[in-house]
Amino acid sequence: MSSIALTEVTKIYGGQATVDRLDLKVREAEFLAFLGPSGCGKSTTLRMIAGLAIPDGGHIRFGARDVTRLPPYQRNAGLVFQGYALFPNMTVAENVAFGLKMRKVGKPETAERVARALDLVQLGHLADRLPRQLSGGQQQRVALARAVVYNPEALLLDEPLSALDAKLRGEVRSELRRLQRRLGLTTVFVTHDQDEALAIADRIVVMSAGRIEQTGTPGEIYATPANRFVAEFLGMSNFLPGRREGPGRFRLATGELLGYGCEGARAGGHALAIRPENIRLLPGRGAEADGHSLSARIEEVVYRGSLVEYRLSLGGGTLTVHRRNADHDPAERFEPGETVTACWRAPSTILI
Amino acid sequence: MVEPGVQGVSDLAATLPPGPARVRRSVPGFALLPVPALVLVGIGLILPLGLIARYSLAEFDPADIALQGLTAGNYLKFFGDPFYREVLGRTLAVAAGSTAACLLLGVPAAYAISRARSARLRSALLLLAIVPLLMGNAVRALGWMVLLSERGIVNQALTGLGLADAPVRLMYTPLAVTLSLVAVLLPFMVLTLQSVFDSISPVYEDAAATMGAPPWAAFRHVFLPLAMPGLFSGSLLVFILGMNAYASPVLLGGPAFHMMAPMVYEQAVEAFNWPFASALAFVLMAATLVLTVLSSRVLQKRYGRL
């Protein structure tokens, strides 16, 4: 295992920088997720780490080794492709043995290591099947076994769960995470699914248009997004437009003066962001509340199982509020048309 | 968000067999669609074939070409005479040699076309592969004659450069026949291979590379086995065309170089020996068929269903 360091890595396609001077360090045994919309450069970055694309500028290092110009077959990285790319003409065992065969590992040792890798993903009993005889989840696990069997310096995963159905995805995700911890693999995971990134990664790198928007633990990124892009891409946020009027003071476009908890690292200062679950609703106009409050009207109530989503209108804008749908106070249930007071505590708002 | 999903599905689809899940639409009269083609094949192929089969068992009377008698004599004559056996052997050798040469030249060419980075380069290469098909076999054979004859361009160059004292005999050699056949048949090989290579996703080669396979190893261990059905159908096509070659052996092989197809013509049209010509035609067909079936059996054992 080794760390992976990217310095000023750039890739240009058709005159445009798909990846633009990217600086990043993946620590040893860390699980790092690249998160971003399609076309943000996350897959290209992964392909450059694997050696399937050569950067137009910058350097990539595995530990102390500069691999920038090395072809993929000399890098010793394991890559799990989006569609798995299992060789359809080879059995499960032959697929897993491929990397060892290329490394000229002897027959008895190969057999033993293949068996161990398959046991690791609980597929020992399917060694002689062909990929097309397996379910999607099983294929995914073969792809994983195939990528880790030769002890790669880095495990690279390109949207490995996207072809699975939602229920299976959660299971495979936990299994993947357990395996990664157990083997201590330095792992880079590419996804456009924020839930996946939040659930699995030690750190998340949010990308857009070839650049890093923010790097941090899932908690950091969710609680204190650096800018509006991150706040919008990860989870839901309400944005209250206005302008900053000195430290800790924000004047809404509608005139009210509000406080806020912190400033995003790359804030523009033109809006306050607040998560829907951080807003409480009280019946009636101008209800007494600690922190800030605004009067609003319930426009729509959407039942979403574990939570109820309220859409409110206030002074020209809208506000989305999530309330837990546990056996909470019936006084907190509201109907469309009701006037309510939306309130929150200043520390849960961020200047964006 | 849509793009990677679609990509994923198509990659996945590449690993799935074309199962029986495919739904066939039932259109009224659907069953009638192949009828015109069947009629044409029935009248144009099966019927004459039956006639030839009968003729091959007939007795030959130079004075009367009407169908008469029932004998295995034509076949006995063919297999009893070393001359005819040699003709069959030569035909097989030329066809097999041409097929091998086409494979050797066609695989790299088709691979280059299929994996070309730019679409423009790809179309240009594809067009180049098709250009030879715009000329007939006879015209092309004539061109080879101009090149290879005693005072042809090749010999002039050889003597001019002092590489040979006297003109080298190139015309009327098996080499000349094979060369011209390869030139005729290569486009068929390249086009067949290229369409199969296109259907093999480059992601398999990428996967092999990340697992430590240098390009040659990835090609040999991953690409080639996947391309085997294409190699087989290309070879089959070229082999059958080679077995039945006419213009090249006649024009470039000369009067002493005998292959099966020209001999059928000679017997039927020049000697008026329809029974023996029919027997020759059947031997040619049978040899091709037997080899085809045998080779597909062997390959199936090795590489699974083709």
XYZ file of C-alpha atoms in Angstrom:
658
model
C 0.000 0.000 0.000
C 1.125 3.504 -0.623
C -0.234 6.994 -0.619
C -1.200 8.653 -3.888
C -0.207 12.247 -4.587
C -1.448 14.371 -7.477
C 0.336 17.651 -8.169
C -1.043 20.166 -10.662
C -2.523 17.315 -12.701
C -4.145 18.581 -15.878
C -5.941 16.835 -18.730
C -7.058 18.648 -21.830
C -9.695 17.309 -24.207
C -10.614 19.285 -27.314
C -8.884 22.458 -26.101
C -10.681 22.384 -22.736
C -9.230 21.410 -19.404
C -11.303 18.431 -18.233
C -9.083 18.293 -15.176
C -7.507 21.593 -14.198
C -4.325 21.701 -12.059
C -5.580 19.245 -9.492
C -3.670 18.954 -6.205
C -4.572 16.087 -3.947
C -3.109 13.581 -1.573
C -4.720 10.241 -0.775
C -3.281 8.920 2.461
C -2.195 5.356 3.013
C -5.170 3.050 3.653
C -7.573 5.937 3.236
C -10.939 5.596 1.501
C -11.367 8.684 -0.628
C -14.429 9.447 -2.736
C -14.490 11.710 -5.789
C -17.957 13.177 -5.905
C -19.344 15.355 -8.640
C -21.825 15.609 -11.486
C -21.123 13.793 -14.743
C -18.427 15.536 -16.773
C -16.734 17.098 -13.721
C -13.475 15.267 -14.409
C -13.690 12.663 -11.646
C -13.538 9.628 -13.956
C -10.771 11.197 -16.028
C -8.775 11.730 -12.838
C -9.280 8.097 -11.882
C -8.183 6.953 -15.343
C -5.054 9.071 -15.005
C -4.273 7.460 -11.648
C -4.753 4.044 -13.284
C -2.599 5.034 -16.246
C -5.358 4.643 -18.846
C -5.066 8.359 -19.584
C -1.838 10.333 -19.563
C -1.931 13.802 -17.953
C -1.093 16.797 -20.117
C 0.585 18.386 -17.127
C 1.514 17.689 -13.517
C 2.692 14.610 -11.664
C 1.186 11.517 -10.081
C 3.096 9.623 -7.404
C 2.432 6.308 -5.702
C 4.398 6.757 -2.482
C 7.796 8.018 -3.615
C 7.451 6.528 -7.097
C 6.615 8.932 -9.933
C 4.161 7.038 -12.133
C 3.016 9.968 -14.303
C 4.323 8.455 -17.555
C 4.158 4.786 -16.594
C 1.780 2.593 -18.631
C -1.049 1.005 -16.626
C 0.570 -2.442 -16.602
C 3.593 -1.136 -14.704
C 1.626 0.744 -12.041
C 0.289 -2.098 -9.934
C -3.099 -0.543 -9.299
C -6.372 -2.452 -9.152
C -9.319 -0.971 -11.025
C -12.956 -2.000 -10.765
C -14.793 -0.774 -13.850
C -18.297 0.567 -13.907
C -19.620 -2.405 -15.902
C -16.984 -4.670 -14.234
C -15.416 -5.672 -17.591
C -15.080 -9.287 -16.504
C -13.601 -11.347 -19.330
C -16.697 -13.161 -20.638
C -14.720 -16.124 -22.009
C -12.980 -16.904 -18.727
C -14.370 -18.512 -15.605
C -14.536 -16.621 -12.329
C -11.297 -18.270 -11.170
C -9.538 -17.494 -14.456
C -10.648 -13.879 -14.246
C -9.243 -13.566 -10.745
C -6.044 -15.399 -11.717
C -5.340 -13.055 -14.635
C -3.305 -10.486 -12.705
C -1.221 -13.250 -11.102
C -0.624 -14.911 -14.467
C 0.685 -11.586 -15.793
C 3.016 -11.452 -12.787
C 4.303 -14.950 -13.571
C 3.156 -16.331 -10.221
C 3.508 -20.139 -10.089
C 0.486 -22.422 -10.498
C 0.112 -23.702 -6.905
C 0.512 -20.233 -5.421
C -1.933 -18.778 -7.956
C -4.550 -21.376 -7.079
C -4.139 -20.657 -3.398
C -4.313 -16.869 -3.769
C -7.308 -17.038 -6.116
C -9.133 -19.229 -3.619
C -8.322 -16.799 -0.817
C -9.482 -13.784 -2.837
C -12.739 -15.531 -3.747
C -13.321 -16.516 -0.129
C -12.807 -12.881 0.809
C -15.829 -11.941 -1.313
C -17.689 -15.165 -0.404
C -17.692 -16.555 -3.926
C -15.477 -19.610 -3.459
C -18.300 -21.902 -4.523
C -18.727 -20.140 -7.897
C -15.108 -20.366 -9.074
C -15.948 -22.407 -12.163
C -18.867 -20.317 -13.373
C -18.719 -17.943 -16.300
C -19.420 -14.263 -15.582
C -22.704 -14.351 -17.490
C -23.995 -17.022 -15.098
C -23.643 -14.642 -12.138
C -25.934 -11.951 -10.792
C -24.889 -8.313 -10.923
C -23.816 -8.290 -7.300
C -21.753 -11.445 -7.749
C -20.086 -10.007 -10.854
C -19.232 -6.911 -8.871
C -17.555 -9.021 -6.191
C -15.574 -10.982 -8.777
C -14.355 -7.678 -10.213
C -13.284 -6.667 -6.725
C -11.500 -9.961 -6.045
C -9.790 -9.679 -9.418
C -8.508 -6.194 -8.558
C -7.133 -6.984 -5.092
C -5.694 -10.481 -5.613
C -2.258 -9.182 -6.671
C -1.916 -6.784 -3.704
C -2.189 -3.538 -5.663
C -0.727 -0.329 -4.316
C -4.049 1.379 -4.854
C -7.617 0.214 -5.366
C -9.535 2.346 -7.841
C -13.310 2.081 -8.158
C -15.229 3.690 -11.005
C -18.893 3.916 -9.962
C -18.780 0.240 -9.003
C -22.262 0.211 -7.489
C -24.174 2.095 -10.163
C -25.249 -1.022 -12.048
C -26.790 -2.607 -8.940
C -30.325 -2.116 -7.741
C -30.872 0.151 -4.763
C -31.306 -2.539 -2.120
C -28.230 -4.514 -3.125
C -26.190 -1.324 -3.357
C -26.315 -0.754 0.375
C -25.173 -4.275 1.193
C -22.346 -4.287 -1.330
C -21.284 -0.862 -0.096
C -20.827 -2.070 3.484
C -19.068 -5.186 2.278
C -16.715 -3.102 0.166
C -15.939 -0.863 3.110
C -15.224 -3.832 5.413
C -12.914 -5.393 2.837
C -11.068 -2.123 2.328
C -10.482 -1.752 6.076
C -9.408 -5.342 6.474
C -6.858 -5.189 3.663
C -5.804 -1.623 4.484
C -6.195 -0.612 0.843
C -5.553 2.931 -0.319
C -8.788 3.437 -2.188
C -10.164 6.007 -4.596
C -13.853 5.742 -5.328
C -15.634 7.705 -8.042
C -19.332 8.393 -7.715
C -22.031 10.876 -8.591
C -24.193 9.614 -5.732
C -23.892 11.799 -2.648
C -25.443 9.235 -0.284
C -22.879 6.674 -1.401
C -19.994 9.098 -0.865
C -21.262 10.185 2.558
C -21.781 6.612 3.702
C -18.538 5.047 2.568
C -15.687 7.552 2.469
C -13.126 8.711 5.006
C -12.841 11.882 2.984
C -14.787 13.310 0.090
C -13.432 15.424 -2.752
C -16.238 17.404 -4.358
C -15.407 18.252 -7.968
C -16.970 20.398 -10.620
C -15.688 21.502 -14.024
C -12.299 19.888 -13.522
C -11.567 21.551 -10.201
C -11.863 20.653 -6.541
C -14.670 22.535 -4.838
C -14.028 21.156 -1.382
C -12.159 18.382 0.408
C -13.138 17.100 3.821
C -14.734 14.372 5.901
C -18.390 13.641 5.105
C -19.405 15.470 8.307
C -17.377 18.561 7.488
C -18.629 18.778 3.953
C -22.259 18.321 4.900
C -22.214 20.656 7.887
C -20.012 23.392 6.444
C -20.118 23.420 2.660
C -17.481 25.752 1.220
C -19.748 27.340 -1.330
C -23.130 27.209 -2.952
C -22.179 24.401 -5.364
C -21.238 22.044 -2.546
C -24.262 23.029 -0.471
C -26.546 22.281 -3.422
C -24.815 19.103 -4.552
C -24.680 17.429 -1.149
C -28.095 17.123 0.388
C -30.737 19.821 0.204
C -30.284 23.416 1.237
C -32.442 26.497 1.500
C -30.820 29.687 0.284
C -31.922 33.016 1.727
C -30.666 35.813 -0.523
C -29.286 39.088 0.848
C -25.884 40.497 1.744
C -23.351 40.413 4.546
C -23.430 43.486 6.751
C -20.371 43.040 8.910
C -19.114 40.052 10.875
C -21.919 37.687 11.823
C -24.627 39.967 10.459
C -26.639 39.325 7.329
C -29.369 41.514 5.850
C -32.054 39.554 3.975
C -33.329 40.943 0.686
C -36.666 41.384 2.499
C -35.079 43.564 5.175
C -34.685 41.307 8.230
C -31.308 41.214 9.955
C -30.050 37.738 10.805
C -27.012 36.158 12.404
C -25.213 33.109 11.073
C -22.989 30.326 12.385
C -19.995 30.403 10.087
C -18.758 31.430 6.685
C -18.138 28.906 3.905
C -14.440 28.673 2.974
C -15.183 30.053 -0.469
C -18.320 32.020 0.309
C -19.641 34.726 -1.993
C -21.577 36.393 0.825
C -24.856 36.682 -1.082
C -26.931 34.048 0.661
C -27.410 32.140 3.885
C -27.730 28.370 3.539
C -29.811 26.311 5.936
C -30.615 22.614 5.789
C -34.321 21.666 5.728
C -33.949 19.483 8.841
C -32.603 22.396 10.897
C -35.804 24.415 10.647
C -38.634 23.995 13.129
C -42.211 25.022 12.582
C -44.484 26.607 15.199
C -48.166 27.295 14.732
C -49.311 30.857 14.072
C -47.629 34.091 13.100
C -44.798 35.569 15.156
C -44.613 32.726 17.627
C -42.122 33.068 20.458
C -38.931 31.149 19.595
C -35.234 31.084 20.492
C -32.963 32.116 17.601
C -34.373 33.433 14.365
C -37.862 33.196 13.026
C -39.774 34.178 9.934
C -43.479 33.988 9.241
C -44.492 31.797 6.330
C -47.410 30.018 4.716
C -47.579 26.268 4.125
C -47.984 25.702 0.392
C -47.531 21.989 0.083
C -47.097 18.975 2.324
C -45.265 15.977 0.881
C -45.344 12.731 2.795
C -41.972 10.995 2.399
C -42.146 8.081 4.788
C -39.634 8.708 7.533
C -40.095 12.445 7.155
C -42.657 15.026 6.100
C -41.563 17.710 3.674
C -43.207 21.125 3.981
C -42.888 23.708 1.224
C -43.361 27.193 2.599
C -43.635 30.563 0.920
C -42.301 33.644 2.585
C -41.677 37.169 1.357
C -41.233 36.189 -2.291
C -39.069 33.148 -1.597
C -39.672 29.539 -0.718
C -38.402 27.372 2.090
C -38.268 23.591 2.328
C -38.578 22.097 5.789
C -38.119 18.443 6.790
C -39.646 17.163 10.004
C -39.103 13.685 11.303
C -42.221 11.626 10.961
C -41.758 9.734 14.240
C -44.525 9.885 16.812
C -43.935 13.604 17.247
C -46.208 16.184 18.715
C -49.515 16.451 16.815
C -49.205 20.198 17.363
C -46.392 20.070 14.799
C -48.566 18.748 11.994
C -49.663 21.355 9.525
C -51.995 21.620 6.569
C -51.562 23.618 3.338
C -52.755 27.212 3.748
C -51.812 27.485 7.429
C -49.652 30.335 8.607
C -46.675 29.216 10.646
C -43.471 30.506 12.112
C -40.294 28.943 10.759
C -37.462 29.151 13.264
C -33.881 28.016 13.594
C -30.778 28.641 15.641
C -28.160 30.950 14.147
C -25.265 28.395 14.374
C -27.047 26.127 11.897
C -26.884 28.714 9.116
C -23.833 29.233 6.925
C -22.893 32.258 4.886
C -22.396 31.050 1.336
C -25.822 11.357 -14.609
C -27.361 9.565 -17.545
C -24.163 9.022 -19.485
C -22.269 6.751 -17.097
C -25.406 4.751 -16.495
C -25.860 4.030 -20.166
C -22.223 3.137 -20.496
C -22.526 0.772 -17.592
C -25.518 -0.947 -19.025
C -23.917 -1.467 -22.413
C -20.772 -2.840 -20.819
C -22.897 -5.182 -18.797
C -24.844 -6.161 -21.869
C -21.593 -7.131 -23.527
C -21.118 -9.801 -20.898
C -24.616 -11.212 -21.244
C -25.604 -13.785 -23.843
C -28.312 -12.884 -26.321
C -30.900 -14.751 -24.283
C -34.329 -15.947 -25.237
C -35.721 -12.893 -23.460
C -35.633 -11.018 -26.763
C -39.204 -10.471 -27.830
C -40.118 -11.030 -31.439
C -42.850 -8.809 -32.742
C -45.610 -10.661 -34.461
C -46.519 -8.832 -37.642
C -49.153 -10.304 -39.967
C -47.354 -12.004 -42.821
C -44.075 -12.034 -40.911
C -43.535 -15.667 -41.819
C -43.732 -14.770 -45.522
C -40.780 -12.385 -45.453
C -38.085 -14.954 -46.317
C -40.175 -16.584 -49.055
C -38.773 -14.653 -52.068
C -35.225 -15.440 -50.997
C -36.148 -19.074 -50.403
C -37.715 -19.344 -53.854
C -34.611 -17.896 -55.460
C -32.340 -20.253 -53.558
C -34.662 -23.174 -54.284
C -34.771 -22.608 -58.024
C -31.290 -21.203 -58.462
C -29.335 -23.497 -56.167
C -31.096 -26.600 -54.926
C -32.510 -27.590 -58.292
C -29.230 -27.301 -60.261
C -27.450 -28.985 -57.369
C -29.761 -31.948 -57.644
C -29.182 -32.088 -61.365
C -25.404 -31.979 -60.948
C -25.634 -34.712 -58.327
C -27.436 -36.872 -60.839
C -25.037 -35.975 -63.666
C -22.034 -36.875 -61.523
C -23.357 -40.442 -61.427
C -23.994 -40.624 -65.170
C -21.962 -42.367 -67.854
C -20.060 -40.235 -70.345
C -20.607 -40.816 -74.042
C -18.769 -38.279 -76.242
C -21.250 -38.921 -79.025
C -24.332 -38.269 -76.895
C -24.413 -35.766 -74.038
C -27.868 -36.804 -72.884
C -28.148 -38.035 -69.274
C -27.623 -41.776 -69.244
C -26.556 -44.666 -66.987
C -25.818 -44.887 -63.297
C -22.207 -45.372 -62.190
C -19.695 -44.305 -59.584
C -17.069 -44.272 -62.327
C -16.550 -40.509 -62.361
C -15.606 -40.480 -58.690
C -13.453 -43.578 -59.087
C -11.659 -41.874 -61.960
C -11.007 -38.806 -59.832
C -9.686 -40.587 -56.769
C -7.881 -43.251 -58.775
C -5.802 -40.805 -60.786
C -2.874 -39.169 -58.944
C -3.146 -36.197 -61.329
C -6.598 -35.282 -60.107
C -5.718 -35.954 -56.495
C -2.836 -33.570 -56.912
C -5.176 -30.904 -58.316
C -7.360 -31.199 -55.244
C -4.304 -31.088 -52.981
C -2.988 -28.004 -54.769
C -6.377 -26.299 -54.519
C -6.503 -26.998 -50.788
C -2.941 -25.783 -50.313
C -3.492 -22.546 -52.229
C -6.758 -21.823 -50.416
C -5.257 -22.590 -47.001
C -2.120 -20.569 -47.759
C -4.160 -17.596 -48.925
C -6.343 -17.842 -45.831
C -3.314 -17.920 -43.536
C -1.770 -14.944 -45.328
C -5.065 -13.035 -45.157
C -5.281 -13.701 -41.413
C -1.710 -12.615 -40.849
C -2.226 -9.389 -42.808
C -5.864 -8.839 -41.941
C -5.799 -9.079 -38.150
C -3.374 -6.167 -37.589
C -5.123 -4.072 -40.267
C -8.596 -4.696 -38.849
C -7.334 -4.067 -35.327
C -5.835 -0.747 -36.385
C -9.095 0.295 -38.060
C -11.229 -0.826 -35.149
C -9.089 0.890 -32.507
C -8.273 4.059 -34.484
C -8.470 7.109 -32.210
C -9.886 9.575 -34.733
C -13.091 8.922 -36.625
C -11.595 10.454 -39.766
C -8.622 8.108 -39.788
C -10.984 5.219 -39.257
C -13.174 6.090 -42.244
C -10.103 6.642 -44.416
C -8.657 3.234 -43.498
C -12.005 1.541 -43.989
C -12.357 3.107 -47.429
C -8.855 1.927 -48.323
C -9.847 -1.588 -47.344
C -12.896 -1.443 -49.602
C -11.232 0.110 -52.676
C -9.860 -3.217 -54.013
C -13.423 -4.540 -54.174
C -14.268 -1.915 -56.780
C -12.335 -3.892 -59.401
C -13.203 -7.309 -60.783
C -10.960 -10.296 -60.209
C -9.982 -10.588 -63.869
C -8.992 -6.919 -64.101
C -6.892 -7.255 -61.001
C -5.271 -10.475 -62.221
C -4.364 -8.630 -65.409
C -2.685 -5.991 -63.281
C -0.620 -8.653 -61.543
C 0.386 -10.006 -64.956
C 1.752 -6.576 -65.889
C 3.660 -6.500 -62.612
C 5.031 -10.027 -62.600
C 5.643 -10.912 -66.251
C 9.135 -11.505 -67.608
C 9.439 -7.874 -68.665
C 7.139 -6.606 -65.970
C 7.837 -3.849 -63.506
C 9.175 -6.133 -60.776
C 11.679 -7.822 -63.062
C 12.749 -4.512 -64.595
C 13.376 -3.168 -61.120
C 15.302 -6.290 -60.076
C 17.574 -6.288 -63.123
C 17.834 -2.480 -63.133
C 19.082 -2.461 -59.556
C 21.435 -5.324 -60.284
C 19.698 -7.636 -57.854
C 19.175 -10.231 -60.569
C 21.192 -11.008 -63.695
C 18.312 -12.352 -65.706
C 14.561 -11.888 -65.291
C 13.225 -14.069 -62.463
C 10.314 -16.341 -63.283
C 7.394 -14.964 -61.296
C 4.449 -15.566 -63.575
C 2.913 -19.020 -63.676
C 4.115 -19.893 -60.174
C 2.047 -20.866 -57.121
C 3.426 -17.720 -55.506
C 1.867 -15.499 -58.178
C -1.504 -17.228 -57.814
C -1.433 -16.970 -54.034
C -0.317 -13.335 -54.136
C -3.131 -12.291 -56.418
C -5.654 -14.335 -54.433
C -4.573 -12.700 -51.178
C -4.989 -9.296 -52.789
C -8.524 -10.226 -53.867
C -9.563 -11.829 -50.605
C -7.925 -9.541 -48.045
C -10.758 -6.955 -48.115
C -13.272 -9.668 -47.221
C -11.109 -10.714 -44.299
C -10.486 -7.153 -43.094
C -14.142 -6.131 -43.298
C -15.354 -9.262 -41.516
C -12.755 -8.926 -38.767
C -13.243 -5.202 -38.331
C -16.984 -5.544 -37.704
C -16.355 -8.232 -35.084
C -13.474 -6.295 -33.480
C -15.752 -3.248 -33.210
C -18.172 -5.265 -31.116
C -15.428 -6.087 -28.580
C -15.387 -3.281 -26.040
C -11.919 -1.750 -25.496
C -12.724 -1.864 -21.789
C -11.497 -5.494 -21.719
C -8.077 -4.424 -22.970
C -8.075 -1.591 -20.423
C -8.935 -4.058 -17.674
C -6.147 -6.394 -18.768
C -3.691 -3.486 -18.796
C -4.536 -2.396 -15.251
C -4.014 -5.985 -14.098
C -0.490 -5.933 -15.469
C -0.833 -7.106 -19.063
C 1.424 -5.343 -21.588
C -0.330 -4.648 -24.918
C 0.831 -7.866 -26.566
C -0.286 -10.023 -23.630
C -3.645 -8.247 -23.488
C -4.071 -8.841 -27.198
C -3.123 -12.514 -26.984
C -4.885 -13.518 -23.757
C -7.944 -11.280 -23.826
C -8.625 -9.806 -27.241
C -7.833 -12.753 -29.492
C -9.977 -15.326 -27.638
C -12.872 -12.869 -27.722
C -12.262 -12.261 -31.423
C -12.104 -15.972 -32.281
C -15.605 -16.154 -33.786
C -14.647 -13.288 -36.109
C -11.361 -14.903 -37.054
C -13.224 -18.082 -37.808
C -15.936 -16.549 -39.977
C -13.395 -14.399 -41.836
C -11.182 -17.405 -42.483
C -14.143 -19.468 -43.573
C -15.259 -16.872 -46.074
C -11.761 -16.441 -47.490
C -11.098 -20.184 -47.586
C -14.312 -20.905 -49.507
C -13.598 -18.112 -51.983
C -10.031 -19.407 -52.340
C -11.161 -22.993 -52.956
C -13.385 -21.762 -55.773
C -10.931 -19.265 -57.272
C -11.040 -19.098 -61.040
C -9.507 -15.971 -62.558
C -6.272 -15.983 -60.563
C -5.227 -19.588 -61.276
C -6.192 -19.309 -64.942
C -4.474 -15.988 -65.646
C -1.495 -16.171 -63.278
C -1.066 -19.924 -62.883
C -0.842 -20.583 -66.576
C -1.747 -23.726 -68.515
C 0.278 -26.099 -66.313
C -1.126 -24.914 -62.973
C -4.394 -26.694 -62.310
C -6.931 -25.898 -59.669
C -10.392 -27.318 -59.166
C -12.689 -24.526 -60.366
C -10.952 -23.981 -63.714
C -10.893 -27.722 -64.219
C -14.645 -27.966 -63.766
C -14.961 -25.356 -66.498
C -12.561 -27.176 -68.818
C -14.347 -30.482 -68.408
C -17.816 -28.995 -68.822
C -17.232 -26.493 -71.606
C -14.170 -27.721 -73.462
C -14.386 -31.500 -73.089
C -18.196 -31.581 -72.868
C -17.748 -34.218 -70.166
C -20.629 -33.091 -67.981
C -20.646 -36.177 -65.774
C -16.983 -35.777 -64.815
C -17.318 -31.983 -64.462
C -20.242 -32.627 -62.098
C -18.219 -35.119 -60.084
C -15.376 -32.569 -59.827
C -17.809 -29.916 -58.645
C -19.137 -32.257 -55.972
C -15.689 -33.234 -54.765
C -14.810 -29.521 -54.492
C -17.975 -28.781 -52.546
C -17.603 -31.791 -50.287
C -13.964 -30.994 -49.493
C -14.881 -27.423 -48.553
C -17.816 -28.541 -46.468
C -15.929 -31.265 -44.600
C -13.066 -28.928 -43.743
C -15.462 -26.237 -42.603
C -17.326 -28.554 -40.275
C -14.126 -30.132 -38.937
C -12.450 -26.804 -38.227
C -15.517 -25.388 -36.490
C -15.687 -28.539 -34.333
C -12.061 -28.181 -33.296
C -12.410 -24.476 -32.564
C -15.619 -24.981 -30.648
C -13.920 -27.453 -28.402
C -11.200 -24.948 -27.693
C -13.093 -21.657 -27.479
C -16.688 -22.583 -26.781
C -19.642 -21.790 -28.983
C -18.708 -19.732 -32.048
